[in-house]
Short mmCIF file of C-alpha atoms in Angstrom, two decimals:
data_model
loop_
_atom_site.label_atom_id
_atom_site.label_comp_id
_atom_site.label_asym_id
_atom_site.label_seq_id
_atom_site.Cartn_x
_atom_site.Cartn_y
_atom_site.Cartn_z
CA ASP Q 1 -0.06 -0.20 0.05
CA THR Q 2 2.33 2.98 -1.40
CA ALA Q 3 1.64 5.98 0.33
CA VAL Q 4 3.15 8.32 -2.50
CA SER Q 5 3.24 6.60 -5.51
CA GLN Q 6 4.89 8.23 -8.72
CA THR Q 7 5.32 7.07 -12.21
CA PRO Q 8 7.58 6.06 -14.15
CA LYS Q 9 10.70 5.37 -12.05
CA TYR Q 10 13.09 6.25 -14.96
CA LEU Q 11 12.46 8.18 -17.87
CA VAL Q 12 14.96 8.80 -20.58
CA THR Q 13 14.09 11.09 -23.60
CA GLN Q 14 15.67 13.09 -25.97
CA MET Q 15 16.33 16.92 -25.94
CA GLY Q 16 13.43 18.74 -27.21
CA ASN Q 17 10.45 16.23 -26.28
CA ASP Q 18 7.69 16.65 -23.81
CA LYS Q 19 7.03 14.28 -20.95
CA SER Q 20 5.10 13.98 -17.82
CA ILE Q 21 5.33 12.38 -14.47
CA LYS Q 22 2.40 11.15 -12.49
CA CYS Q 23 2.02 11.40 -8.54
CA GLU Q 24 -0.71 9.76 -6.64
CA GLN Q 25 -1.06 9.90 -2.68
CA ASN Q 26 -3.46 7.81 -0.62
CA LEU Q 27 -3.05 9.46 2.86
CA GLY Q 28 -5.84 12.00 2.75
CA HIS Q 29 -3.12 15.23 2.97
CA ASP Q 30 -4.31 18.41 1.47
CA THR Q 31 -1.17 19.66 0.39
CA MET Q 32 1.28 18.08 -2.55
CA TYR Q 33 4.88 19.12 -3.57
CA TRP Q 34 7.19 18.74 -6.32
CA TYR Q 35 11.05 18.88 -5.45
CA LYS Q 36 13.97 18.64 -7.77
CA GLN Q 37 17.27 16.76 -6.66
CA ASP Q 38 19.95 17.78 -8.45
CA SER Q 39 23.19 15.42 -8.86
CA LYS Q 40 24.69 17.00 -5.74
CA LYS Q 41 21.55 15.65 -3.78
CA PHE Q 42 20.56 19.14 -3.37
CA LEU Q 43 16.62 19.31 -2.64
CA LYS Q 44 14.56 22.50 -4.29
CA ILE Q 45 11.04 23.03 -4.03
CA MET Q 46 9.61 23.39 -7.64
CA PHE Q 47 5.53 23.62 -6.75
CA SER Q 48 3.05 23.35 -3.92
CA TYR Q 49 -0.63 22.71 -4.32
CA ASN Q 50 -2.80 23.03 -1.37
CA ASN Q 51 -6.16 21.18 -2.37
CA LYS Q 52 -5.94 21.50 -5.77
CA GLU Q 53 -4.85 25.46 -5.97
CA LEU Q 54 -1.70 26.38 -6.60
CA ILE Q 55 0.09 27.71 -3.87
CA ILE Q 56 3.72 28.18 -4.58
CA ASN Q 57 5.74 28.34 -7.82
CA GLU Q 58 9.49 28.86 -7.05
CA THR Q 59 10.54 30.58 -10.31
CA VAL Q 60 10.42 27.43 -12.38
CA PRO Q 61 10.47 27.80 -16.17
CA ASN Q 62 7.03 27.68 -17.29
CA ARG Q 63 8.06 24.76 -19.37
CA PHE Q 64 7.02 22.82 -16.64
CA SER Q 65 3.42 23.03 -15.76
CA PRO Q 66 1.90 20.94 -12.75
CA LYS Q 67 -1.72 19.87 -12.74
CA SER Q 68 -3.76 18.59 -9.62
CA PRO Q 69 -6.99 17.17 -10.96
CA ASP Q 70 -7.93 16.41 -6.97
CA LYS Q 71 -6.08 16.85 -4.10
CA ALA Q 72 -4.98 13.01 -4.24
CA HIS Q 73 -2.97 13.50 -7.43
CA LEU Q 74 -0.24 16.25 -8.76
CA ASN Q 75 1.04 15.54 -12.19
CA LEU Q 76 4.19 17.52 -13.59
CA HIS Q 77 4.36 17.95 -17.43
CA ILE Q 78 7.61 18.92 -19.08
CA ASN Q 79 7.65 20.82 -22.19
CA SER Q 80 10.72 21.04 -24.52
CA LEU Q 81 12.83 19.18 -22.50
CA GLU Q 82 16.48 20.54 -21.97
CA LEU Q 83 19.87 18.63 -20.71
CA GLY Q 84 19.77 20.65 -17.57
CA ASP Q 85 16.41 19.17 -16.96
CA SER Q 86 18.18 16.03 -15.94
CA ALA Q 87 17.74 15.33 -12.44
CA VAL Q 88 15.52 13.37 -9.95
CA TYR Q 89 12.15 14.62 -9.40
CA PHE Q 90 10.18 13.93 -6.23
CA CYS Q 91 6.50 14.09 -5.04
CA ALA Q 92 5.69 14.73 -1.56
CA SER Q 93 2.81 15.17 0.37
CA SER Q 94 1.62 16.74 3.90
CA PRO Q 95 -0.99 17.65 5.96
CA TRP Q 96 -1.60 21.68 5.78
CA THR Q 97 0.75 22.84 8.48
CA ASP Q 98 4.62 23.47 9.01
CA ARG Q 99 5.08 21.02 11.59
CA TYR Q 100 4.22 17.63 10.12
CA GLY Q 101 6.79 15.85 7.78
CA TYR Q 102 6.65 15.15 4.20
CA THR Q 103 6.15 11.50 2.52
CA PHE Q 104 7.69 11.45 -0.33
CA GLY Q 105 7.59 9.35 -3.50
CA SER Q 106 10.44 7.13 -4.60
CA GLY Q 107 11.41 9.63 -7.35
CA THR Q 108 11.76 9.63 -11.08
CA ARG Q 109 15.18 9.79 -12.63
CA LEU Q 110 14.81 12.00 -15.70
CA THR Q 111 17.63 11.84 -18.00
CA VAL Q 112 17.52 13.88 -21.07
CA VAL Q 113 19.92 13.17 -23.88
CA THR R 1 22.45 31.80 -0.07
CA GLN R 2 21.88 28.53 1.61
CA LEU R 3 19.73 29.06 4.81
CA LEU R 4 20.23 25.81 6.02
CA GLU R 5 24.21 24.57 6.56
CA GLN R 6 24.91 21.28 6.97
CA SER R 7 28.14 19.77 8.20
CA PRO R 8 30.30 18.01 7.54
CA GLN R 9 29.44 17.00 3.91
CA PHE R 10 30.54 13.72 4.03
CA LEU R 11 31.23 11.53 7.05
CA SER R 12 33.10 7.96 6.77
CA ILE R 13 33.29 5.68 10.05
CA GLN R 14 33.53 2.33 11.28
CA GLU R 15 30.96 0.37 12.89
CA GLY R 16 30.45 0.97 16.56
CA GLU R 17 31.84 4.77 16.06
CA ASN R 18 29.74 7.70 17.49
CA LEU R 19 28.97 10.62 15.24
CA THR R 20 27.38 14.34 15.29
CA VAL R 21 25.90 16.00 12.15
CA TYR R 22 24.96 19.77 12.40
CA CYS R 23 22.58 21.83 10.87
CA ASN R 24 22.67 25.70 11.44
CA SER R 25 21.24 28.92 10.22
CA SER R 26 21.29 32.53 11.16
CA SER R 27 17.62 32.81 10.93
CA VAL R 28 15.14 31.51 13.48
CA PHE R 29 13.06 28.65 12.31
CA SER R 30 9.57 27.54 14.10
CA SER R 31 10.22 23.99 13.74
CA LEU R 32 13.28 21.58 11.97
CA GLN R 33 13.24 18.10 10.73
CA TRP R 34 15.70 15.58 9.73
CA TYR R 35 15.48 12.83 6.87
CA ARG R 36 17.22 10.26 5.65
CA GLN R 37 17.38 9.04 2.27
CA GLU R 38 18.60 5.96 0.99
CA PRO R 39 19.82 5.35 -2.91
CA GLY R 40 16.89 5.03 -5.39
CA GLU R 41 14.51 6.42 -2.51
CA GLY R 42 12.58 9.67 -1.50
CA PRO R 43 13.55 10.89 2.00
CA VAL R 44 12.20 9.50 4.95
CA LEU R 45 11.07 11.84 8.36
CA LEU R 46 12.90 10.68 11.14
CA VAL R 47 11.85 13.39 13.56
CA THR R 48 10.41 16.98 13.63
CA VAL R 49 11.75 19.20 16.64
CA VAL R 50 9.68 22.39 17.87
CA THR R 51 10.73 23.93 21.19
CA GLY R 52 14.21 25.54 21.77
CA GLY R 53 16.32 23.26 23.58
CA GLU R 54 14.26 20.11 22.78
CA VAL R 55 15.95 16.80 22.69
CA LYS R 56 14.34 13.51 20.92
CA LYS R 57 15.81 10.07 20.95
CA LEU R 58 15.14 7.65 18.31
CA LYS R 59 16.81 4.54 19.53
CA ARG R 60 20.60 5.40 18.76
CA LEU R 61 19.74 8.75 17.32
CA THR R 62 19.40 11.81 19.45
CA PHE R 63 18.19 15.13 18.08
CA GLN R 64 18.77 18.37 19.58
CA PHE R 65 17.12 21.81 18.73
CA GLY R 66 19.16 24.92 20.14
CA ASP R 67 18.09 27.17 22.58
CA ALA R 68 17.50 29.87 19.79
CA ARG R 69 16.11 27.81 17.37
CA LYS R 70 18.68 28.22 14.63
CA ASP R 71 20.42 25.33 14.99
CA SER R 72 20.09 21.64 15.43
CA SER R 73 22.16 18.13 15.55
CA LEU R 74 22.05 14.84 15.25
CA HIS R 75 24.27 12.25 17.21
CA ILE R 76 24.16 8.71 16.68
CA THR R 77 25.69 6.45 19.24
CA ALA R 78 27.39 3.09 17.91
CA ALA R 79 26.78 3.61 14.29
CA GLN R 80 25.62 0.54 12.30
CA PRO R 81 25.93 0.02 8.39
CA GLY R 82 22.35 0.31 8.27
CA ASP R 83 22.49 4.12 9.38
CA THR R 84 24.31 4.60 6.08
CA GLY R 85 22.58 7.42 3.95
CA LEU R 86 22.17 10.84 3.29
CA TYR R 87 20.72 12.94 6.31
CA LEU R 88 18.80 15.81 5.90
CA CYS R 89 17.61 18.74 7.83
CA ALA R 90 14.60 20.89 6.61
CA GLY R 91 12.50 23.70 7.99
CA PRO R 92 9.54 26.01 6.63
CA ARG R 93 11.06 29.20 5.60
CA PRO R 94 11.22 31.79 8.51
CA ASN R 95 8.66 34.31 8.53
CA GLN R 96 6.65 32.45 5.99
CA ALA R 97 4.33 30.26 7.35
CA GLY R 98 2.55 27.71 4.93
CA THR R 99 5.29 27.69 2.83
CA ALA R 100 7.10 24.52 1.54
CA LEU R 101 10.17 23.02 3.31
CA ILE R 102 13.76 24.14 2.59
CA PHE R 103 16.24 21.38 2.97
CA GLY R 104 19.84 21.67 3.62
CA LYS R 105 22.50 20.30 1.25
CA GLY R 106 22.79 17.01 3.56
CA THR R 107 25.49 14.76 5.33
CA THR R 108 26.56 11.68 3.25
CA LEU R 109 27.21 9.01 5.98
CA SER R 110 29.05 5.95 5.09
CA VAL R 111 29.75 3.31 8.08
CA SER R 112 31.58 -0.15 7.12
CA SER R 113 31.59 -3.10 8.88
#
């Protein structure tokens, strides 16, 4: 019973392509996030949604477009992929408060060639 | 500018040794969290500290939140190979309630038998 599940786990694609990553949580959390982890393992917030509403857009290029059809799902679509987009992307969820931890998915390793 | 500075960046020790990793900031945090991340997986929450001076124990792991809520430490007693992983501290942006967690750059711990 995976709490936060992301698909796919691995994604290899050519520059210029468009791709999507899907995320679903079964924890009943109100808030979902996308984080990017670079090659040095630094985790950086990209987007945050609360109950389907965009809360944070952290100066991410507009080639990245999140979509939340309901509060259990948050997908990430990336247009015109670039080499620099190669990273591990993590979805996470939490209750709507600062003090509870996040539950992360196992990540999607995106490689742009 | 990195709001949360972690040290050391890398730590390689023998089984049975003790170690401490640090998470420091010049800003006051309402709470701090510690996560452990293993290869190919997402970070997993270990603990949340909320009150200045708070000490929490999780088996052989001891977490402390500084009195001024600007720093935290994680002490591991008698490290085991299973403790190997990336340790991340994280907290909500100071003075911005309801925002996503920001992360330190992590401490990579390797425990050999």
